Coordinates of C-alpha atoms and ligand atoms in Angstrom, one line a residue:
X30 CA -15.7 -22.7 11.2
X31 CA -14.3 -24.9 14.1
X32 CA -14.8 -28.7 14.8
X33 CA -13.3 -28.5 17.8
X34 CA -14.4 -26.4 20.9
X35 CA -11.1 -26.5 22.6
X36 CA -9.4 -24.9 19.0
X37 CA -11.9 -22.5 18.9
X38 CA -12.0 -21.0 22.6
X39 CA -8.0 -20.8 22.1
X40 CA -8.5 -18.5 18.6
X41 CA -11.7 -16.4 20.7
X42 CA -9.2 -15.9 23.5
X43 CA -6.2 -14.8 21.0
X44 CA -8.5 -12.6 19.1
X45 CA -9.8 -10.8 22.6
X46 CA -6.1 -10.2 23.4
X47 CA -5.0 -9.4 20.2
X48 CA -7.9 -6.8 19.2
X49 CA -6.5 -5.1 15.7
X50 CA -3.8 -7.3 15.3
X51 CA -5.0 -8.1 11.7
X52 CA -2.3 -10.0 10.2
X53 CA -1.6 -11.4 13.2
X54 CA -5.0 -13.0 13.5
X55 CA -5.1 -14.3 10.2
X56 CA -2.1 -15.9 10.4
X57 CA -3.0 -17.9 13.4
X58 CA -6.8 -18.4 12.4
X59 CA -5.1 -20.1 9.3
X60 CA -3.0 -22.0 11.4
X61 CA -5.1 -23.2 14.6
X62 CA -8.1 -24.1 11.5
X63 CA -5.6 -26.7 9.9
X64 CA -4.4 -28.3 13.3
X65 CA -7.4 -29.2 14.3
X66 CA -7.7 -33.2 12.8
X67 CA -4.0 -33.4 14.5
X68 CA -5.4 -31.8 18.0
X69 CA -8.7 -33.8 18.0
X70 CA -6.8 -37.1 17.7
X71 CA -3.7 -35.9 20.3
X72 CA -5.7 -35.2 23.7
X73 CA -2.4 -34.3 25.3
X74 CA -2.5 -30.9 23.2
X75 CA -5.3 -29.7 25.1
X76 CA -4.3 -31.3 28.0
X77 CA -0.8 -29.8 28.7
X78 CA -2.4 -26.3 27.1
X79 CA 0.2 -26.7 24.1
X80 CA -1.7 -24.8 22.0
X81 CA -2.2 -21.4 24.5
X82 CA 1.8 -21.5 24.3
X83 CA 2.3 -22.3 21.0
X84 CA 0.4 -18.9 20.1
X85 CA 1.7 -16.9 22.2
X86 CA 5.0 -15.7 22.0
X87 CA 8.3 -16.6 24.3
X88 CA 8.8 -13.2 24.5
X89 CA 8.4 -9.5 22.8
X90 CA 10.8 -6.8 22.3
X91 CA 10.1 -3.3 21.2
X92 CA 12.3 -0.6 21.4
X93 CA 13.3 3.1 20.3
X94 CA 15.5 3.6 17.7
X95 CA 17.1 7.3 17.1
X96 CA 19.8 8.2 14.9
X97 CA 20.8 11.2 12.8
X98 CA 20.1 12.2 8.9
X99 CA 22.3 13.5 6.8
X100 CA 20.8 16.8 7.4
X101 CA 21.6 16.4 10.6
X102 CA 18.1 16.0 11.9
X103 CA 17.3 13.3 14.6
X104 CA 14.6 10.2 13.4
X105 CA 13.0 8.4 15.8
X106 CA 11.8 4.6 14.3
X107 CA 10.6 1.8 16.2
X108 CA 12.3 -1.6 16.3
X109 CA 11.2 -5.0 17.2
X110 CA 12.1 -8.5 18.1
X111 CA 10.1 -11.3 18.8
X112 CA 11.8 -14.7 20.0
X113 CA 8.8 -16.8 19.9
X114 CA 9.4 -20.5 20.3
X115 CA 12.7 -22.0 21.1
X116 CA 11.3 -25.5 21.8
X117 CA 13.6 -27.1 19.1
X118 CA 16.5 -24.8 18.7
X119 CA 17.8 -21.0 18.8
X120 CA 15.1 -18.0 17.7
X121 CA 15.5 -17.5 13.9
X122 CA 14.1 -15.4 11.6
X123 CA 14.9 -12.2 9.6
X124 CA 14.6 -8.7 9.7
X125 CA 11.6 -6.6 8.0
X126 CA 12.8 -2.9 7.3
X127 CA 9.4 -1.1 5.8
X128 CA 7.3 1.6 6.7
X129 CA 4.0 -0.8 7.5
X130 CA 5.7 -2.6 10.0
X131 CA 4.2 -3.1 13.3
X132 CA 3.4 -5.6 16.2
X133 CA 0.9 -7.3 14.1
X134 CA 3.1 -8.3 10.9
X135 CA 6.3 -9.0 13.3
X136 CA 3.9 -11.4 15.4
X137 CA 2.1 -12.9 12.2
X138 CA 5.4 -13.2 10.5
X139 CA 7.2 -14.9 13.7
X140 CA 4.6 -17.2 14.3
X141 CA 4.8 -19.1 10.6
X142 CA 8.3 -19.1 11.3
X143 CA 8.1 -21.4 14.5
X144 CA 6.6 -24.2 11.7
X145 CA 8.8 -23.1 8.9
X146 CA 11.7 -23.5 10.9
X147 CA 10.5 -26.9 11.7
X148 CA 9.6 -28.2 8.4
X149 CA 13.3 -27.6 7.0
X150 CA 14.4 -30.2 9.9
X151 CA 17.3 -27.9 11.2
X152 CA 17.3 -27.3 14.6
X153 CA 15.9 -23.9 14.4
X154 CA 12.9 -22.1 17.1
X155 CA 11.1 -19.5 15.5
X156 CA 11.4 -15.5 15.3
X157 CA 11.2 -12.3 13.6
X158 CA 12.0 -8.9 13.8
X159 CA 12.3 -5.1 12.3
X160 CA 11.2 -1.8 12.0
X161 CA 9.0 1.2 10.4
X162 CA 12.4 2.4 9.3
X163 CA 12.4 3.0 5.2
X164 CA 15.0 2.1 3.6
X165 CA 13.4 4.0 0.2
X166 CA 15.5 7.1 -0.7
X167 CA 18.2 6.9 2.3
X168 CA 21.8 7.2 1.6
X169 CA 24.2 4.5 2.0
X170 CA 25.1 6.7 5.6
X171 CA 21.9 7.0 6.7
X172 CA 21.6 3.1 6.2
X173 CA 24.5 2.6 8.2
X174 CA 23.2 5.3 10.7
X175 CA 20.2 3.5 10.6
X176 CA 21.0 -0.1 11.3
X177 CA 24.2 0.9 13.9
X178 CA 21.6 2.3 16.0
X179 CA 19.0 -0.5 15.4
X180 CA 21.8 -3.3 16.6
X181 CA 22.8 -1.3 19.8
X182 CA 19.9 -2.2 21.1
X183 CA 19.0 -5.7 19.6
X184 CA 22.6 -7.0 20.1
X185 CA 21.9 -7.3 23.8
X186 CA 18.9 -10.0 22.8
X187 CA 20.6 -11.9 20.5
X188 CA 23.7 -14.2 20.2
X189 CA 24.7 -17.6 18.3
X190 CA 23.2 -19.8 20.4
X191 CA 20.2 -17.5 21.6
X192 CA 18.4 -15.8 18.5
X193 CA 20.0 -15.6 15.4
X194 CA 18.5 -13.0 12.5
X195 CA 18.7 -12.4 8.9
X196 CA 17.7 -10.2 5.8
X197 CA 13.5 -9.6 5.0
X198 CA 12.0 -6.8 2.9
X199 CA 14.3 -3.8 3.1
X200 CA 17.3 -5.8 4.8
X201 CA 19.7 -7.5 2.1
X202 CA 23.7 -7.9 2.0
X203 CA 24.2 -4.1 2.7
X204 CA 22.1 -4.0 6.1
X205 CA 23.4 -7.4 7.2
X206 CA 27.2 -6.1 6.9
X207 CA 26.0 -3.0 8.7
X208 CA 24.2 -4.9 11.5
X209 CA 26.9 -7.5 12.2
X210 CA 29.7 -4.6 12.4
X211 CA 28.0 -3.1 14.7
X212 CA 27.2 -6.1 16.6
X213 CA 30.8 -7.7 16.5
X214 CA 32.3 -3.4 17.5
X215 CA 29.3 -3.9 20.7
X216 CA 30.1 -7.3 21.5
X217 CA 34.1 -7.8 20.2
X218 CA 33.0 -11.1 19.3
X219 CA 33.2 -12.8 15.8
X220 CA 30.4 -15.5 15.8
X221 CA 27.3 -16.3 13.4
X222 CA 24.9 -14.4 15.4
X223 CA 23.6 -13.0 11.9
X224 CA 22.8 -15.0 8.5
X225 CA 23.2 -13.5 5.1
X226 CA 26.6 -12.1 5.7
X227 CA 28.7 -11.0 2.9
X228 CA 31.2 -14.3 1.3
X229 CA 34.2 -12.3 2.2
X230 CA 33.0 -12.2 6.4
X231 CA 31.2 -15.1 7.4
X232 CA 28.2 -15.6 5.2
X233 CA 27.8 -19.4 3.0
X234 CA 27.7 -18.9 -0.6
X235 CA 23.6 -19.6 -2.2
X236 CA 22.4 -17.8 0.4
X237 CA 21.4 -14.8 -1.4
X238 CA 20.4 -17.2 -4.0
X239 CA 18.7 -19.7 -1.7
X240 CA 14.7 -18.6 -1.1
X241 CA 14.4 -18.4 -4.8
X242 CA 16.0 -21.5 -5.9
X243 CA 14.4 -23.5 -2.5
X244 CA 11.1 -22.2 -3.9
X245 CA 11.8 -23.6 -7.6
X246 CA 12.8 -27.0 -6.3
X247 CA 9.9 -27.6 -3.8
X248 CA 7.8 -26.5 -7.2
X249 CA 9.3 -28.9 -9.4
X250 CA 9.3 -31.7 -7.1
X251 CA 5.4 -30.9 -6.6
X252 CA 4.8 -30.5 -10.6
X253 CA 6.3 -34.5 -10.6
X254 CA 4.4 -35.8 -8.2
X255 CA 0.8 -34.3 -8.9
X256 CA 0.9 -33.3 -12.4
X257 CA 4.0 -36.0 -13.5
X258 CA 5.0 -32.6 -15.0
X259 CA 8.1 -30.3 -15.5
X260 CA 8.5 -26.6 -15.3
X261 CA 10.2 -26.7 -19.2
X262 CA 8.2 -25.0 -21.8
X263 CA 6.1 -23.3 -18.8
X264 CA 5.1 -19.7 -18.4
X265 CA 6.0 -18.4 -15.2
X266 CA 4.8 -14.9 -13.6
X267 CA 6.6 -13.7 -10.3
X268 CA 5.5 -11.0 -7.9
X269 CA 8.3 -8.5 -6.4
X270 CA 11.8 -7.8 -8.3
X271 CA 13.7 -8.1 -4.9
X272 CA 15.8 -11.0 -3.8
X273 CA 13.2 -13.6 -3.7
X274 CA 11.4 -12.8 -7.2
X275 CA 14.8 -11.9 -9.3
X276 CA 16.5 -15.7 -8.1
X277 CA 13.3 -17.6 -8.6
X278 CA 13.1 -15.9 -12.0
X279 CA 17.0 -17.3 -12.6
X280 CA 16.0 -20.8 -11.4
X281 CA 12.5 -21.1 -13.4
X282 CA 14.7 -20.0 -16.6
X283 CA 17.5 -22.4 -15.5
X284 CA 14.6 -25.1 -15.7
X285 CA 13.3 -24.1 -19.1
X286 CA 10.3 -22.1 -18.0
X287 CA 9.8 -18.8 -19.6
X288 CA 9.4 -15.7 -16.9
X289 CA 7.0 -13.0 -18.4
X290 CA 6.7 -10.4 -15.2
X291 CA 8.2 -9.4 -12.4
X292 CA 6.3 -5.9 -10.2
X293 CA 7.7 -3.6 -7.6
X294 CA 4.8 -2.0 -5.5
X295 CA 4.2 0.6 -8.6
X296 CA 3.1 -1.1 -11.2
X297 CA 4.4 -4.3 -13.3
X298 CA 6.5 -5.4 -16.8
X299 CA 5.2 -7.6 -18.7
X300 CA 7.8 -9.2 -21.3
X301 CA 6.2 -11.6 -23.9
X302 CA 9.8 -13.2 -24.7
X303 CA 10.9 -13.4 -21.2
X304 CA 12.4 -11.7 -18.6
X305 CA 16.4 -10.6 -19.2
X306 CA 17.3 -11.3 -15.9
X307 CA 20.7 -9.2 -16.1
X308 CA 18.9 -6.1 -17.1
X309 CA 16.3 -6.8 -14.3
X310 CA 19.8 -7.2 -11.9
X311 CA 21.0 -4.2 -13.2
X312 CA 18.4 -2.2 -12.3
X313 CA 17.4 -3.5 -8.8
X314 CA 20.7 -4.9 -7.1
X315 CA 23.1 -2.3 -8.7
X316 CA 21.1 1.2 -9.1
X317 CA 18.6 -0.3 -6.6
X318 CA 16.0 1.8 -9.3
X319 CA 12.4 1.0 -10.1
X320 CA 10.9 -1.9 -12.1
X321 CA 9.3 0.2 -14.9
X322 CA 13.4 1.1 -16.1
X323 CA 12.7 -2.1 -17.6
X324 CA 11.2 -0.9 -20.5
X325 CA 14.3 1.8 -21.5
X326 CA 16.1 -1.2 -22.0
X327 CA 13.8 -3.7 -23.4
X328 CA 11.6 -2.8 -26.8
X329 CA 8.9 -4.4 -26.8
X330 CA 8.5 -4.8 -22.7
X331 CA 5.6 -3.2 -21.3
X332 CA 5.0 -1.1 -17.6
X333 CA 1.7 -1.6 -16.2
X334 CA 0.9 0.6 -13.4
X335 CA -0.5 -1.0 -10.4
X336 CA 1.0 -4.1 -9.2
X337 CA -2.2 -6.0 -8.9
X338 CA -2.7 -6.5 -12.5
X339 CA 0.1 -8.7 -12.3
X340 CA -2.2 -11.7 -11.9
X341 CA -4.6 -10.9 -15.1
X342 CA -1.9 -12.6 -17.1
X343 CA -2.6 -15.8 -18.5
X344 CA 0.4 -18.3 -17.5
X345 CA 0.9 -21.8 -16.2
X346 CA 2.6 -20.9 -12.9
X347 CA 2.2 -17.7 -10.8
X348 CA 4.8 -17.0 -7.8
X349 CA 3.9 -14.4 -5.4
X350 CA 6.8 -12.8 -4.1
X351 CA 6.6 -9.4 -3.0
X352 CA 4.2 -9.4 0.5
X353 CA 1.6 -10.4 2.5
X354 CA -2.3 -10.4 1.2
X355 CA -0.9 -9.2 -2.3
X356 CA -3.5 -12.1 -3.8
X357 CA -6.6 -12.2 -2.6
X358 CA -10.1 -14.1 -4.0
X359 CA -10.7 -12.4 -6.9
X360 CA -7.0 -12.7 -8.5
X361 CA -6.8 -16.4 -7.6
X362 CA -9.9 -16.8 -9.9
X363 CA -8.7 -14.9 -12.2
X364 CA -5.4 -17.2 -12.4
X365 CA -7.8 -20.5 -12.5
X366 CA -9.8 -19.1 -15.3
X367 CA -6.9 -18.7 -17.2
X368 CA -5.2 -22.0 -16.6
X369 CA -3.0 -22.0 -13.8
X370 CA -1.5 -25.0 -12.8
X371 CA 0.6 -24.3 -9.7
X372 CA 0.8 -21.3 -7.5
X373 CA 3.5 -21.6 -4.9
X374 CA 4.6 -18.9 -2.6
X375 CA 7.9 -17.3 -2.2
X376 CA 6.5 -14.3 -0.2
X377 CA 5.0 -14.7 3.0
X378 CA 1.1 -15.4 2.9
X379 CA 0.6 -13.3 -0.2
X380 CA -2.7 -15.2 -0.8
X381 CA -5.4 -14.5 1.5
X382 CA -6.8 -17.7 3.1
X383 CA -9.6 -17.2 1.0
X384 CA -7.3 -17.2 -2.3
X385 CA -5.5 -20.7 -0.9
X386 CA -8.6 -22.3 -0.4
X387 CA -10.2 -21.6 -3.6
X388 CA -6.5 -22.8 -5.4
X389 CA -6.9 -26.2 -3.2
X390 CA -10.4 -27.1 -3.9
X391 CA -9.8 -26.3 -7.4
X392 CA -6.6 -29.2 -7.0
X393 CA -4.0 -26.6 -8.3
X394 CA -0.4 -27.3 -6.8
X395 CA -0.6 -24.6 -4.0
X396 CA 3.0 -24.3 -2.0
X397 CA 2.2 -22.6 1.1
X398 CA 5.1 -20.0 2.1
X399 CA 6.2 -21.7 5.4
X400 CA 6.8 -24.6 3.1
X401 CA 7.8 -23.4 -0.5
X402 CA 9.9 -20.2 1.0
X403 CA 11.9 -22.2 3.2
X404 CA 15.0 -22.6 1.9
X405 CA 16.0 -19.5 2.8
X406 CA 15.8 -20.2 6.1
X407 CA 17.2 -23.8 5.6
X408 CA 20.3 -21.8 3.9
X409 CA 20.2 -19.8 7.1
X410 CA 21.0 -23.0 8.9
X411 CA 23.7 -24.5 7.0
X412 CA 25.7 -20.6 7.4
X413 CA 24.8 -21.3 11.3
X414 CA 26.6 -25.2 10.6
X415 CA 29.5 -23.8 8.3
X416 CA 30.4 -20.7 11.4
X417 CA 30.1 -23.4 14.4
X418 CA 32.6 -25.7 12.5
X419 CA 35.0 -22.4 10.8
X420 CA 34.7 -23.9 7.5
X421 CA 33.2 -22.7 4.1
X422 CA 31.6 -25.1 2.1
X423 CA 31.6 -24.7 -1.7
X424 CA 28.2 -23.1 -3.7
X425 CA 27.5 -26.9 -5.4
X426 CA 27.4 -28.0 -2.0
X427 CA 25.3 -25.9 0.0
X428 CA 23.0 -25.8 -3.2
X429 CA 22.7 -29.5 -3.1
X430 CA 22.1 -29.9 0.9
X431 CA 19.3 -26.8 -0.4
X432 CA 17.6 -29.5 -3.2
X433 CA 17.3 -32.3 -1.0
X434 CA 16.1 -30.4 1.9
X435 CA 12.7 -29.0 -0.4
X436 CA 12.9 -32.1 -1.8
X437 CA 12.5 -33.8 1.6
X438 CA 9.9 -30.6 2.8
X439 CA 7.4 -31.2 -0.2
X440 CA 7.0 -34.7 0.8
X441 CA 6.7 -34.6 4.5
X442 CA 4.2 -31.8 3.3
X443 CA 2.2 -34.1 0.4
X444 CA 2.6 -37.2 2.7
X445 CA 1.0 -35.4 5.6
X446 CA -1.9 -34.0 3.3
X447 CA -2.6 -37.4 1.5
X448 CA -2.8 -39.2 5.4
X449 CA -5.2 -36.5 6.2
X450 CA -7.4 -37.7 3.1
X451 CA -6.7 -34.9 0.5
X452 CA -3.5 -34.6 -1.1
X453 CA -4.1 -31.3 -2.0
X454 CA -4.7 -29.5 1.2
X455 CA -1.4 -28.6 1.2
X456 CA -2.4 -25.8 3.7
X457 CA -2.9 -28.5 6.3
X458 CA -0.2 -30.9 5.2
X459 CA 2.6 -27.4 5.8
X460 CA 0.7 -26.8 9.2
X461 CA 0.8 -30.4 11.1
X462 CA 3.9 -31.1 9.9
X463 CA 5.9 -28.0 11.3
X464 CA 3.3 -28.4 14.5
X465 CA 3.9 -31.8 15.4
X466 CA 7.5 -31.5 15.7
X467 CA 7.5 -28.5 17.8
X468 CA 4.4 -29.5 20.3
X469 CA 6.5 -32.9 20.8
X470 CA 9.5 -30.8 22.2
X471 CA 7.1 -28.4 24.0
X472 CA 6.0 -31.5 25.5
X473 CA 9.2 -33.0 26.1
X474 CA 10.4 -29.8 28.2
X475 CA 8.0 -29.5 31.0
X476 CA 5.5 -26.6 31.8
X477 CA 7.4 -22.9 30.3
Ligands
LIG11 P1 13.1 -7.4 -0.9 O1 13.0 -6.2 -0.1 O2 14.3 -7.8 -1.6 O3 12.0 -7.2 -2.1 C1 10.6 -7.0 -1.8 C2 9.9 -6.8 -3.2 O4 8.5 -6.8 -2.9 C3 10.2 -5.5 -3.9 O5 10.1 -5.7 -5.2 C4 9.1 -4.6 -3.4 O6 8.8 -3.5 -4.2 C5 7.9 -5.6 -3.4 N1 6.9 -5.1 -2.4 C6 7.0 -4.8 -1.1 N2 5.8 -4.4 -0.6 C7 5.0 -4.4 -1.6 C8 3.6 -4.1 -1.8 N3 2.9 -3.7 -0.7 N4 3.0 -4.4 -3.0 C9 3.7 -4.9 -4.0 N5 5.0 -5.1 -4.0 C10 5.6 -4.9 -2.8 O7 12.4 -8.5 -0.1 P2 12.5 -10.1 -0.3 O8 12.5 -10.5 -1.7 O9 13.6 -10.6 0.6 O10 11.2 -10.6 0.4 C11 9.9 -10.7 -0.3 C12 9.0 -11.7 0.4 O11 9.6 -12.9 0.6 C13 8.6 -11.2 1.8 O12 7.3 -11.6 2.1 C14 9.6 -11.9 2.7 O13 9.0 -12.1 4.0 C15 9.6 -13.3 2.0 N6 10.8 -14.1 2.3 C16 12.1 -13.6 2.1 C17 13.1 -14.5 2.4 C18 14.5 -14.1 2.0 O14 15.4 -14.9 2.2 N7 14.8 -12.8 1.6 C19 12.9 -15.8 3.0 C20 11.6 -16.2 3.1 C21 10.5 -15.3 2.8 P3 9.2 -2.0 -3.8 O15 10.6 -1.9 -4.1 O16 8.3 -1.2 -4.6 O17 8.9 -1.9 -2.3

């Protein structure tokens, strides 16, 4: 499995330490196997340790979070931060708000942040954070019971120029403007210490759009250069119907593709003339209902239950988008078998390392997540830039700064892969790219 000795005693002493940590341990398994050409010809990685420090985290927050129901019954959640490299800039990374939530998915998640960050070429470290609080089924005051009592704790380890979160699964406008009132009551500060804040407060306009459209342009750029290719005339299927899935689904129709599915973690529609986005709007962002109301509006649609199923439909280009592992081996065969020519990830490792392998050595475009997901992030960034300077900058703008940075990430990506000797190890190409940046500045900032 490992070339080098030194790679593989630092993954045998992570996976002693981090016994049933699974996601955790994938995510770094995938990350430490990829580095390795980059560590075997920089000696001053093992050297200096870099790697040891680069795994594990800065630091680790976990704390209790109570708050009342609306039938007046006390909850008891637990929350969770983890700042885990700061080398090149402030903590950042969102918020994950779902019941499966635990030490392993905030560690796995903040740890292909630290290189996502990097990639976009913002100043940003690397973190992540949440809860086992479900949002499913609350009212809009248990919400804000919910995320008051979340920030009265985390507010006291964050700040603008310290650790700055955002929105994940479960956390969208509505939590963010809870969060950040609660912070700025606590605090009696007004400073972008969250991202994905409402227009009216603070927050940059395409940033609710931004992962979605990020993901479409690092896709189209990759379609050009591999396949001298477009997305027109393509069929598209999307995992998920939240914020990622329903504004990648508005970009690939922008750029002539035809969208037939979207899922929820139910089941999935399947829509032979293409998605209507509006209805799909309707249904998620306004009665925040289920995925299979698709089909009381739309004759003709069809509900599938079972979201896996998903990836039995024949189509050109698949875009996972809901969660972690949701593609494993046996789907990404499925997808080759029936012609897929790109698979590119706007979730965060949806495919299994298995899955990405077998999409690489069959050379299909494969957009890892901490590369083709990050404009969210990079979106993130530019709110941070438009708070520091008290200035708004208009959507054309911040949508065109959003282009050329995916632009800019697919080729540092393809350019890193094609020096290693295979331009479609993608995998690799995402991995030393975002690493090389950060161990330089680990480097640079003496023994911590
Ligand atoms: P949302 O909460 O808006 O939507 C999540 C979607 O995924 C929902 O449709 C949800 O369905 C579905 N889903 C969740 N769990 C499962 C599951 N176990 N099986 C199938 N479907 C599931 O989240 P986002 O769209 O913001 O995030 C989606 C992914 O994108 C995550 O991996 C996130 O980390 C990643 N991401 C998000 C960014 C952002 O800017 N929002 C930035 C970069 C990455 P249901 O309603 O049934 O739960």
């Amino acid at each position: 499995m490992f070339q080098s000795q030194y790679v593989k005693k630092v993954y045998d002493d992570l996976a002693e330490k981090s016994k049933g940590e699974t996601e955790f341990l994938q995510a770094a398994l995938e990350i430490l196997e990829s580095l390795e050409p980059y560590v075997l010809s920089h000696p001053e990685i093992e050297k200096n340790k870099i790697l040891e420090r680069f795994v594990e985290p800065e630091r680790f927050v976990q704390f209790r979070v109570a708050w009342v129901d609306d039938k007046g019954e006390i909850q008891i959640n637990r929350g969770y931060r983890v700042q885990y490299n700061s080398s090149i800039g402030p903590y950042k990374g969102g918020l994950r708000f779902h019941p499966s939530v635990n030490a392993s998915i905030i560690k796995f998640l903040g740890l292909e942040q630290v290189l996502k960050n990097s990639l976009t070429t913002l100043p940003m470290g690397g973190g992540k954070g949440g809860s086992d609080f479900d949002p499913k089924g609350k009212s809009d005051h248990e919400i804000m019971s919910f995320c008051q009592a979340f920030m009265t704790e985390l507010y006291r380890h964050i700040g603008e120029d310290t650790d700055v979160p955002a929105g994940d699964i479960g956390v969208g406008g509505r939590e963010i403007g809870y969060l950040y009132g609660q912070y700025k009551r606590i605090q009696n500060k007004t400073v972008g210490v969250l991202t994905g804040k409402g227009i009216p407060y603070g927050g940059s306009l395409a940033r609710t759009e931004a992962t979605g459209y990020g993901l479409l342009y690092f896709t189209a750029e990759a379609l050009k250069v591999m396949k001298k290719d477009t997305l027109s005339g393509k069929t598209v299927v999307i995992s998920g119907s939240g914020n990622v899935a329903i504004y990648a689904c508005e970009k690939a129709t922008q750029l002539g593709a035809k969208v037939v599915a979207l899922s929820d973690s139910n089941g999935y529609i399947y829509d032979k003339n293409g998605i209507q986005l509006d209805v799909v709007k309707e249904i998620k962002e306004v009665r925040r209902g289920r995925i299979k109301e698709y089909v009381e509006t739309i004759s003709g649609a069809e509900y599938h239950e079972g979201s896996k199923g998903i990836w039995s439909i024949p189509c050109d280009v698949a875009f996972p988008c809901a969660t972690q592992n949701e593609l494993d081996l046996e789907d990404a065969k499925l997808l080759v078998q029936n012609g897929v020519i790109a698979v590119c990830e706007g979730a965060n490792m949806p495919s299994t390392l298995e899955a990405a392998k077998y999409f690489m050595e069959h050379k299909i475009i494969y957009g890892p997540a901490k590369a083709a997901n990050a404009g969210g992030v990079a979106t993130s960034g530019l709110e941070m830039c438009q708070n520091s300077a008290r200035l708004s900058w208009s959507f054309e703008e911040v949508d065109a700064k959003l282009k050329d940075i995916m632009v800019n990430i697919f080729h540092n990506v393809y350019d890193t892969a094609k020096a290693l000797g295979n331009p479609y190890d993608t995998l690799a190409g995402a991995n030393i790219a975002g690493f090389e940046k950060v161990s330089k500045a680990m480097l640079a900032l003496g023994v911590y």
